[in-house]
Short mmCIF file of C-alpha atoms in Angstrom, two decimals:
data_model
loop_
_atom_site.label_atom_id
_atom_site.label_comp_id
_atom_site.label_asym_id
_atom_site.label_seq_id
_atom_site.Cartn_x
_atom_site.Cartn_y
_atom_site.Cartn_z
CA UNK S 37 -18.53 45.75 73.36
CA UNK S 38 -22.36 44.78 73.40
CA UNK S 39 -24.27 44.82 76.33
CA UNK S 40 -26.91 42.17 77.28
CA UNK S 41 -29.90 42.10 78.64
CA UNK S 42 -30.06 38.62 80.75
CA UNK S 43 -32.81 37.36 82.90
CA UNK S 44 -31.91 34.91 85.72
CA UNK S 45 -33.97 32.90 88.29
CA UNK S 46 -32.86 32.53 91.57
CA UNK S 47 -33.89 30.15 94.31
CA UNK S 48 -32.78 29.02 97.99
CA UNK S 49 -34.74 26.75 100.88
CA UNK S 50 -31.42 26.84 103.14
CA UNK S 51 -31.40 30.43 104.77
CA UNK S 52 -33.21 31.51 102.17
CA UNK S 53 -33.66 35.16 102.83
CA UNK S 54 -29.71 35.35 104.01
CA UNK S 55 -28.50 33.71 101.07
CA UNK S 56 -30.79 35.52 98.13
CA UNK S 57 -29.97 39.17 100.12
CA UNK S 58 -25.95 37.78 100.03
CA UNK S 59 -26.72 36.91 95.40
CA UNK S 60 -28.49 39.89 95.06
CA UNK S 61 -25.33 41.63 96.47
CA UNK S 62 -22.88 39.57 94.22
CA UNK S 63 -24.70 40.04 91.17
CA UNK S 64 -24.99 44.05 91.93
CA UNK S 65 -21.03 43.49 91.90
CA UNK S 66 -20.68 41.54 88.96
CA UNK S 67 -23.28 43.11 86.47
CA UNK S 68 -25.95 45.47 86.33
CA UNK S 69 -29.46 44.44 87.73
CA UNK S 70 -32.06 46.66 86.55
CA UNK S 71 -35.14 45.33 88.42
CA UNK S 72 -36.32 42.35 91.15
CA UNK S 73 -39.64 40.17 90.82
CA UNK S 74 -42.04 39.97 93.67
CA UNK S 75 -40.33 36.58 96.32
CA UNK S 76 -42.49 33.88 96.29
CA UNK S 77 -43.14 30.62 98.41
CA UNK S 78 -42.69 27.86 96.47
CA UNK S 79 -43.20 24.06 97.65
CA UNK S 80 -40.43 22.03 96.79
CA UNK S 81 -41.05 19.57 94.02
CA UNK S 82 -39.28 16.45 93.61
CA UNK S 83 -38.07 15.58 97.36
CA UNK S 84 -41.01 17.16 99.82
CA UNK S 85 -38.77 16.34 102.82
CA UNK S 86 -37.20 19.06 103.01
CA UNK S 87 -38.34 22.88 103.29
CA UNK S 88 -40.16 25.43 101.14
CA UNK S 89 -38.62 27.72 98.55
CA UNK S 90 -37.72 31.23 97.85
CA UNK S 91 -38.18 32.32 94.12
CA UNK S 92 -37.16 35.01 92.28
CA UNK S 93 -36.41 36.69 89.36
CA UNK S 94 -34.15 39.89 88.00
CA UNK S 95 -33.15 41.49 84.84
CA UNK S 96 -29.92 42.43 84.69
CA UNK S 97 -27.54 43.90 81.50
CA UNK S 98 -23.80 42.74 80.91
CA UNK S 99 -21.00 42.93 78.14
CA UNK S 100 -20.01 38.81 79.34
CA UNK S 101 -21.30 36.30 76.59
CA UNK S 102 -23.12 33.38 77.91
CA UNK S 103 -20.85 30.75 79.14
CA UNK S 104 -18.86 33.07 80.53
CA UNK S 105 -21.42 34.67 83.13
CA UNK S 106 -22.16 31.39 83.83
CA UNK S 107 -18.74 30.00 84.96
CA UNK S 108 -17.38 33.59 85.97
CA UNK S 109 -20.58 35.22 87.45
CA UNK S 110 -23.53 32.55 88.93
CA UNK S 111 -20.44 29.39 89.55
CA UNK S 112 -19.22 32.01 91.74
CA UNK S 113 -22.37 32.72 93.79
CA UNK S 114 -22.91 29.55 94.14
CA UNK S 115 -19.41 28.44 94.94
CA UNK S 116 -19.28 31.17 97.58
CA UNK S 117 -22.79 30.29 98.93
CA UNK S 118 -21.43 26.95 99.44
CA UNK S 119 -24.20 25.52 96.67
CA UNK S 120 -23.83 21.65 97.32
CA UNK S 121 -25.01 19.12 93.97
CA UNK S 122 -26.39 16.05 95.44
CA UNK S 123 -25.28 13.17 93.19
CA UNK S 124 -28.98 10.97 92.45
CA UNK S 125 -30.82 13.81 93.75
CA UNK S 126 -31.65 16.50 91.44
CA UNK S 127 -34.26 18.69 93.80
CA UNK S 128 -32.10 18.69 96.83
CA UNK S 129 -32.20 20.80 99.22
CA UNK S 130 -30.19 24.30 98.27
CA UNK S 131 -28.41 27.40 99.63
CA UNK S 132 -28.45 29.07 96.16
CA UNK S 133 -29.74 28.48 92.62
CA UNK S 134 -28.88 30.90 89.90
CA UNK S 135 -29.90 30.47 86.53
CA UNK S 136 -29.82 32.15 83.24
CA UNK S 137 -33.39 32.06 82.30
CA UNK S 138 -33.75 34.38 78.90
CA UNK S 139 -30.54 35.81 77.21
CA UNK S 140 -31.68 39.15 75.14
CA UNK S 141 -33.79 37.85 72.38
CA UNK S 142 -31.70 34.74 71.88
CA UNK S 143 -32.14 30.65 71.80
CA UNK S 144 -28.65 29.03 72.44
CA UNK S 145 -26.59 26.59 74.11
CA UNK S 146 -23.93 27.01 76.19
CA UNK S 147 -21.27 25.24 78.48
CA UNK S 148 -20.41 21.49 78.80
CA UNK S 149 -22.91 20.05 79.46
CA UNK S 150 -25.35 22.33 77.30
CA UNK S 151 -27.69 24.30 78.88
CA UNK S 152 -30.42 25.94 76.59
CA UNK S 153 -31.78 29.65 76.16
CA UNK S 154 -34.56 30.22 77.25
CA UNK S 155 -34.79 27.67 80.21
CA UNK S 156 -36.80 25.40 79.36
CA UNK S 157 -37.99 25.15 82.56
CA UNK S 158 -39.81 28.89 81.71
CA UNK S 159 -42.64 26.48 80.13
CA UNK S 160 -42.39 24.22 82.99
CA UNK S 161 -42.79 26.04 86.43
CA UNK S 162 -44.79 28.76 87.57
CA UNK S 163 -41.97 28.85 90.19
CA UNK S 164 -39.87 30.25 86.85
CA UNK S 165 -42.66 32.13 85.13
CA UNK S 166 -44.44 33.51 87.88
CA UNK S 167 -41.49 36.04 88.76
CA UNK S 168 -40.60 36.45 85.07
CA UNK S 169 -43.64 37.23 84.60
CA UNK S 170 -44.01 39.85 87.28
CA UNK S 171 -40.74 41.71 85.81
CA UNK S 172 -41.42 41.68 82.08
CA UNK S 173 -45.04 40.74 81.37
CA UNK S 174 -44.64 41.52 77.83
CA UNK S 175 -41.30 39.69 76.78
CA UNK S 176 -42.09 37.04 74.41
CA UNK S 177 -40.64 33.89 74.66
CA UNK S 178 -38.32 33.51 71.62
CA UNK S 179 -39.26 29.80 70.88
CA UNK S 180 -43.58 30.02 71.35
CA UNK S 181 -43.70 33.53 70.94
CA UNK S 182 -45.91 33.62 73.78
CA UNK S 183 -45.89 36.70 76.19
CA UNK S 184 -44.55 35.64 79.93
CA UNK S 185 -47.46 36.69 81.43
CA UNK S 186 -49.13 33.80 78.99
CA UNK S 187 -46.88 31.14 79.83
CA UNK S 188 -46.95 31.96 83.65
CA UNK S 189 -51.20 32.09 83.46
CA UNK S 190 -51.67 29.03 81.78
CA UNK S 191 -48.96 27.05 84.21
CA UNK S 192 -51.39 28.72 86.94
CA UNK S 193 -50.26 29.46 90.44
CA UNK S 194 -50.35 25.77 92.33
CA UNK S 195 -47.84 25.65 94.80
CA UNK S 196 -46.37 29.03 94.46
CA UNK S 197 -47.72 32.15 96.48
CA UNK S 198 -46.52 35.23 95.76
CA UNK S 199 -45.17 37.02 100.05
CA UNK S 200 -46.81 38.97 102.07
CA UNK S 201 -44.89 42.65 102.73
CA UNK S 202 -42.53 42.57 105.28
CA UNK S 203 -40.79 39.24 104.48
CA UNK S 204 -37.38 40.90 103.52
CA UNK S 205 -37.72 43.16 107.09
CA UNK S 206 -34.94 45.80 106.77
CA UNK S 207 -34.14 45.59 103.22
CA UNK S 208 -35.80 46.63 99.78
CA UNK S 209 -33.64 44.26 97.74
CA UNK S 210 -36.29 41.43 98.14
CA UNK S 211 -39.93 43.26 98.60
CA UNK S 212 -42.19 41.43 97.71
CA UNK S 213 -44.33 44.77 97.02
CA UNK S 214 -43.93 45.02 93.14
CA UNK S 215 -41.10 45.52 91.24
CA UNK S 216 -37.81 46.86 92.97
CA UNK S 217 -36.33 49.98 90.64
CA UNK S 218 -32.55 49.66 91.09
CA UNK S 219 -30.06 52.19 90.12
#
């Protein structure tokens, strides 16, 4: 069986420490993360009444396909986080956000409805660059064949601040200090 090499982008402005610590620990369960991005403070876009963000990023490697991790894997988290969808309201407010950001070198849809590898949002947001950036500087994006560290430069760094240390107090799993080496 193959394994893949997935990158996913997380993001919560409801307990947001509590509830990326409690992912982190459900992915670490469900596949194998290789490295955490830098958190950073993100203003939220869309609906500003309502509080900042938490961003991240991870690379992780699994023998799932696609859809699969997706319903199996991050509907889980999210479920279990108690993720709510607001109908008519897109950039609610959110315990958890998981999403599959890059797939191995790939570009591909998935699930019903379709969602597309790489994110598209990756050319968007330096809320989604930034901390891909910061894990593989180097990857190039299989569509523009630009480098993350490109893409996240050239989105700039508006809104979005990488943390000062000590945010994650007591744990490792979300220093903001450089990359986090996991086992």
């Amino acid at each position: 069986m193959t394994e893949h090499v997935v990158w996913l982008s997380l993001g919560s402005n409801i307990r947001p420490r509590a509830n990326l610590r409690a992912a982190l620990r459900m992915l670490r369960l469900a596949c194998r993360v290789e490295c955490c991005s830098p958190v950073y403070l993100t203003a939220a876009r869309g609906d500003s009444n309502q509080p900042d963000f938490l961003n991240m990023a991870l690379r992780a490697r699994t023998r799932r396909q696609p859809a699969d991790f997706h319903d199996d894997v991050i509907q889980t988290i999210e479920n279990r986080l108690k993720r709510r969808r607001v109908p008519g309201n897109r950039n609610a407010a959110r315990t958890i956000d998981v999403d599959i950001s890059l797939w191995n070198d790939a570009s591909l849809e998935f699930g019903e409805p379709p969602r597309q590898v790489p994110d598209p949002d990756i050319l968007r947001y330096p809320h989604v660059a930034g901390p891909l950036a910061a894990l593989d500087p180097d990857y190039r994006h299989p569509l523009t064949g630009q480098s993350l560290r490109e893409i996240a430069e050239a989105l700039g760094t508006v809104g979005i601040r990488q943390l000062e240390k000590g945010l994650a107090e007591g744990s490792d799993e979300l220093s903001p200090q450089g990359l986090v080496q996991v086992q």
